[in-house]
Amino acid sequence: MSDAELLGAARAAAERAYAPYSRFRVGAAVLAANGSVYTGANVENAAYPSTLCAEAVAIGHAVASGVREIEAVAAVCLDGPGCSPCGQCRQRMREFGVERVVTENGTGDVVVRPLAELLPDSFGPESLPA
Ligand code: THU
């Protein structure tokens, strides 16, 4: 699947966001190393900190389906001028070896960045003793 198609899957997922508080709908799509795609959307909560980001939901969807290696994650927000994954979600991506993050800017251009650029000098599974 191309990065543009992955963005399309993220956009479709964003339509299913549950965001009654922020009204900021986000969708994400995970491309697993085996080629499978898993999506997620943000799921808010009246107890605001209990909110789940779209990327967290998509990664959880993939991992709970058996995936352990993720190639790329795309994220789309429908209600703002483009968005970039939050810090916690960058760390979640780091756990599963994400190489690139696909987003779009305010004018709809596809933006692809290495996770290593978004989360430099990061802590990961190999940082722990064997
Ligand atoms: N949100 C995401 O889904 N992903 C991000 O990377 C940043 C923020 C959601 C959380 C909340 O529902 C809304 O956007 C506003 O912060």
PDB file of C-alpha atoms and ligand atoms in Angstrom:
ATOM      1  CA  MET A   1       0.000   0.000   0.000  1.00  0.00           C
ATOM      2  CA  SER A   2       1.323   3.463  -0.907  1.00  0.00           C
ATOM      3  CA  ASP A   3       1.731   6.245   1.629  1.00  0.00           C
ATOM      4  CA  ALA A   4      -1.117   8.131  -0.074  1.00  0.00           C
ATOM      5  CA  GLU A   5      -3.382   5.089   0.311  1.00  0.00           C
ATOM      6  CA  LEU A   6      -2.372   4.758   3.957  1.00  0.00           C
ATOM      7  CA  LEU A   7      -3.368   8.390   4.472  1.00  0.00           C
ATOM      8  CA  GLY A   8      -6.692   7.616   2.817  1.00  0.00           C
ATOM      9  CA  ALA A   9      -7.295   4.801   5.302  1.00  0.00           C
ATOM     10  CA  ALA A  10      -6.461   7.187   8.153  1.00  0.00           C
ATOM     11  CA  ARG A  11      -8.869   9.779   6.775  1.00  0.00           C
ATOM     12  CA  ALA A  12     -11.700   7.239   6.577  1.00  0.00           C
ATOM     13  CA  ALA A  13     -10.980   6.180  10.169  1.00  0.00           C
ATOM     14  CA  ALA A  14     -11.111   9.811  11.333  1.00  0.00           C
ATOM     15  CA  GLU A  15     -14.752   9.925  10.265  1.00  0.00           C
ATOM     16  CA  ARG A  16     -15.418   7.405  13.036  1.00  0.00           C
ATOM     17  CA  ALA A  17     -13.697   9.416  15.769  1.00  0.00           C
ATOM     18  CA  TYR A  18     -15.493   9.893  19.066  1.00  0.00           C
ATOM     19  CA  ALA A  19     -14.500  13.474  19.837  1.00  0.00           C
ATOM     20  CA  PRO A  20     -17.503  15.245  21.390  1.00  0.00           C
ATOM     21  CA  TYR A  21     -15.304  17.360  23.699  1.00  0.00           C
ATOM     22  CA  SER A  22     -12.511  18.672  21.493  1.00  0.00           C
ATOM     23  CA  ARG A  23     -14.396  18.260  18.209  1.00  0.00           C
ATOM     24  CA  PHE A  24     -10.977  17.467  16.788  1.00  0.00           C
ATOM     25  CA  ARG A  25     -11.304  14.227  14.836  1.00  0.00           C
ATOM     26  CA  VAL A  26      -8.142  12.250  14.185  1.00  0.00           C
ATOM     27  CA  GLY A  27      -7.656   9.007  12.282  1.00  0.00           C
ATOM     28  CA  ALA A  28      -4.613   6.796  12.015  1.00  0.00           C
ATOM     29  CA  ALA A  29      -3.564   3.831   9.903  1.00  0.00           C
ATOM     30  CA  VAL A  30      -0.778   1.403  10.701  1.00  0.00           C
ATOM     31  CA  LEU A  31       1.080  -0.463   7.948  1.00  0.00           C
ATOM     32  CA  ALA A  32       2.458  -3.644   9.465  1.00  0.00           C
ATOM     33  CA  ALA A  33       5.702  -5.150   8.170  1.00  0.00           C
ATOM     34  CA  ASN A  34       3.624  -8.019   6.725  1.00  0.00           C
ATOM     35  CA  GLY A  35       1.586  -5.560   4.637  1.00  0.00           C
ATOM     36  CA  SER A  36      -1.575  -5.621   6.737  1.00  0.00           C
ATOM     37  CA  VAL A  37      -3.282  -2.334   7.614  1.00  0.00           C
ATOM     38  CA  TYR A  38      -5.004  -1.469  10.894  1.00  0.00           C
ATOM     39  CA  THR A  39      -6.880   1.720  11.648  1.00  0.00           C
ATOM     40  CA  GLY A  40      -7.967   3.699  14.675  1.00  0.00           C
ATOM     41  CA  ALA A  41      -9.581   6.987  15.646  1.00  0.00           C
ATOM     42  CA  ASN A  42      -9.422   9.108  18.766  1.00  0.00           C
ATOM     43  CA  VAL A  43     -11.786   8.023  21.517  1.00  0.00           C
ATOM     44  CA  GLU A  44     -12.465  10.767  24.036  1.00  0.00           C
ATOM     45  CA  ASN A  45     -13.861  10.496  27.530  1.00  0.00           C
ATOM     46  CA  ALA A  46     -15.788  12.779  29.884  1.00  0.00           C
ATOM     47  CA  ALA A  47     -12.829  12.252  32.231  1.00  0.00           C
ATOM     48  CA  TYR A  48     -10.563  14.036  29.742  1.00  0.00           C
ATOM     49  CA  PRO A  49      -7.206  12.341  30.528  1.00  0.00           C
ATOM     50  CA  SER A  50      -8.785   8.974  29.736  1.00  0.00           C
ATOM     51  CA  THR A  51      -8.894   9.965  26.064  1.00  0.00           C
ATOM     52  CA  LEU A  52      -7.145   7.688  23.589  1.00  0.00           C
ATOM     53  CA  CYS A  53      -5.280   9.110  20.598  1.00  0.00           C
ATOM     54  CA  ALA A  54      -6.043   7.754  17.144  1.00  0.00           C
ATOM     55  CA  GLU A  55      -2.475   6.471  16.780  1.00  0.00           C
ATOM     56  CA  ALA A  56      -2.669   4.625  20.106  1.00  0.00           C
ATOM     57  CA  VAL A  57      -5.915   2.957  19.046  1.00  0.00           C
ATOM     58  CA  ALA A  58      -4.500   1.950  15.647  1.00  0.00           C
ATOM     59  CA  ILE A  59      -1.291   0.583  17.175  1.00  0.00           C
ATOM     60  CA  GLY A  60      -3.307  -1.284  19.801  1.00  0.00           C
ATOM     61  CA  HIS A  61      -5.548  -2.680  17.074  1.00  0.00           C
ATOM     62  CA  ALA A  62      -2.480  -3.951  15.176  1.00  0.00           C
ATOM     63  CA  VAL A  63      -0.715  -5.385  18.214  1.00  0.00           C
ATOM     64  CA  ALA A  64      -3.849  -7.085  19.511  1.00  0.00           C
ATOM     65  CA  SER A  65      -4.154  -8.651  16.051  1.00  0.00           C
ATOM     66  CA  GLY A  66      -0.699 -10.202  16.417  1.00  0.00           C
ATOM     67  CA  VAL A  67       1.526  -7.561  14.797  1.00  0.00           C
ATOM     68  CA  ARG A  68       4.917  -6.875  16.403  1.00  0.00           C
ATOM     69  CA  GLU A  69       6.658  -4.964  13.625  1.00  0.00           C
ATOM     70  CA  ILE A  70       5.242  -1.780  12.111  1.00  0.00           C
ATOM     71  CA  GLU A  71       6.639  -0.105   9.012  1.00  0.00           C
ATOM     72  CA  ALA A  72       4.677   3.147   8.860  1.00  0.00           C
ATOM     73  CA  VAL A  73       1.917   5.077  10.595  1.00  0.00           C
ATOM     74  CA  ALA A  74      -0.287   7.666   8.879  1.00  0.00           C
ATOM     75  CA  ALA A  75      -2.343  10.244  10.776  1.00  0.00           C
ATOM     76  CA  VAL A  76      -4.984  12.665   9.547  1.00  0.00           C
ATOM     77  CA  CYS A  77      -6.945  15.298  11.438  1.00  0.00           C
ATOM     78  CA  LEU A  78     -10.161  16.499   9.849  1.00  0.00           C
ATOM     79  CA  ASP A  79     -10.668  19.656  11.862  1.00  0.00           C
ATOM     80  CA  GLY A  80      -7.328  21.448  11.837  1.00  0.00           C
ATOM     81  CA  PRO A  81      -4.572  22.620   9.512  1.00  0.00           C
ATOM     82  CA  GLY A  82      -2.685  19.345   9.537  1.00  0.00           C
ATOM     83  CA  CYS A  83      -1.314  17.600  12.602  1.00  0.00           C
ATOM     84  CA  SER A  84       1.672  15.664  13.799  1.00  0.00           C
ATOM     85  CA  PRO A  85       1.565  12.796  16.309  1.00  0.00           C
ATOM     86  CA  CYS A  86       1.919  13.707  19.983  1.00  0.00           C
ATOM     87  CA  GLY A  87       4.994  12.775  21.986  1.00  0.00           C
ATOM     88  CA  GLN A  88       3.439   9.766  23.697  1.00  0.00           C
ATOM     89  CA  CYS A  89       2.306   8.338  20.378  1.00  0.00           C
ATOM     90  CA  ARG A  90       5.804   8.810  18.921  1.00  0.00           C
ATOM     91  CA  GLN A  91       7.086   6.704  21.811  1.00  0.00           C
ATOM     92  CA  ARG A  92       4.395   4.076  21.158  1.00  0.00           C
ATOM     93  CA  MET A  93       5.565   3.928  17.546  1.00  0.00           C
ATOM     94  CA  ARG A  94       9.165   3.525  18.687  1.00  0.00           C
ATOM     95  CA  GLU A  95       8.292   0.302  20.503  1.00  0.00           C
ATOM     96  CA  PHE A  96       7.308  -1.453  17.281  1.00  0.00           C
ATOM     97  CA  GLY A  97      10.071  -0.208  14.977  1.00  0.00           C
ATOM     98  CA  VAL A  98       8.099   2.342  12.963  1.00  0.00           C
ATOM     99  CA  GLU A  99      10.342   3.759  10.233  1.00  0.00           C
ATOM    100  CA  ARG A 100       8.244   6.559   8.784  1.00  0.00           C
ATOM    101  CA  VAL A 101       5.325   8.747   9.766  1.00  0.00           C
ATOM    102  CA  VAL A 102       2.957   9.976   7.072  1.00  0.00           C
ATOM    103  CA  THR A 103       0.882  13.117   7.554  1.00  0.00           C
ATOM    104  CA  GLU A 104      -0.394  15.945   5.409  1.00  0.00           C
ATOM    105  CA  ASN A 105       0.234  19.648   5.777  1.00  0.00           C
ATOM    106  CA  GLY A 106      -2.374  22.411   5.785  1.00  0.00           C
ATOM    107  CA  THR A 107      -2.556  22.426   1.999  1.00  0.00           C
ATOM    108  CA  GLY A 108      -3.022  18.684   1.674  1.00  0.00           C
ATOM    109  CA  ASP A 109       0.497  17.751   0.586  1.00  0.00           C
ATOM    110  CA  VAL A 110       1.749  14.383   1.814  1.00  0.00           C
ATOM    111  CA  VAL A 111       4.543  14.756   4.361  1.00  0.00           C
ATOM    112  CA  VAL A 112       6.731  11.744   5.154  1.00  0.00           C
ATOM    113  CA  ARG A 113       9.258  11.890   7.975  1.00  0.00           C
ATOM    114  CA  PRO A 114      11.467   9.273   9.617  1.00  0.00           C
ATOM    115  CA  LEU A 115      10.380   8.503  13.166  1.00  0.00           C
ATOM    116  CA  ALA A 116      14.027   8.986  14.179  1.00  0.00           C
ATOM    117  CA  GLU A 117      13.644  12.637  13.184  1.00  0.00           C
ATOM    118  CA  LEU A 118      10.424  13.073  15.180  1.00  0.00           C
ATOM    119  CA  LEU A 119      11.832  11.245  18.212  1.00  0.00           C
ATOM    120  CA  PRO A 120      15.618  11.674  18.254  1.00  0.00           C
ATOM    121  CA  ASP A 121      17.927   9.966  20.751  1.00  0.00           C
ATOM    122  CA  SER A 122      15.007   7.790  21.856  1.00  0.00           C
ATOM    123  CA  PHE A 123      14.555   5.091  24.468  1.00  0.00           C
ATOM    124  CA  GLY A 124      13.481   1.712  23.122  1.00  0.00           C
ATOM    125  CA  PRO A 125      13.288  -1.998  23.909  1.00  0.00           C
ATOM    126  CA  GLU A 126      17.017  -2.494  23.287  1.00  0.00           C
ATOM    127  CA  SER A 127      17.781   0.211  25.854  1.00  0.00           C
ATOM    128  CA  LEU A 128      16.827  -2.261  28.591  1.00  0.00           C
ATOM    129  CA  PRO A 129      19.136  -5.065  29.791  1.00  0.00           C
ATOM    130  CA  ALA A 130      18.636  -8.360  27.951  1.00  0.00           C
TER     131      ALA A 130
HETATM  132  N1  THU B   1      -5.123  13.466  19.275  1.00  0.00           N
HETATM  133  C1  THU B   1      -4.844  12.324  18.591  1.00  0.00           C
HETATM  134  O1  THU B   1      -5.717  11.500  18.352  1.00  0.00           O
HETATM  135  N2  THU B   1      -3.570  12.140  18.160  1.00  0.00           N
HETATM  136  C2  THU B   1      -2.543  12.998  18.372  1.00  0.00           C
HETATM  137  O2  THU B   1      -1.407  12.692  18.013  1.00  0.00           O
HETATM  138  C3  THU B   1      -2.796  14.282  19.030  1.00  0.00           C
HETATM  139  C4  THU B   1      -4.145  14.485  19.586  1.00  0.00           C
HETATM  140  C5  THU B   1      -6.498  13.672  19.762  1.00  0.00           C
HETATM  141  C6  THU B   1      -6.670  13.548  21.247  1.00  0.00           C
HETATM  142  C7  THU B   1      -7.902  14.391  21.484  1.00  0.00           C
HETATM  143  O3  THU B   1      -9.049  13.572  21.307  1.00  0.00           O
HETATM  144  C8  THU B   1      -7.863  15.430  20.396  1.00  0.00           C
HETATM  145  O4  THU B   1      -6.940  14.967  19.424  1.00  0.00           O
HETATM  146  C9  THU B   1      -7.441  16.820  20.870  1.00  0.00           C
HETATM  147  O5  THU B   1      -6.240  16.756  21.562  1.00  0.00           O
END
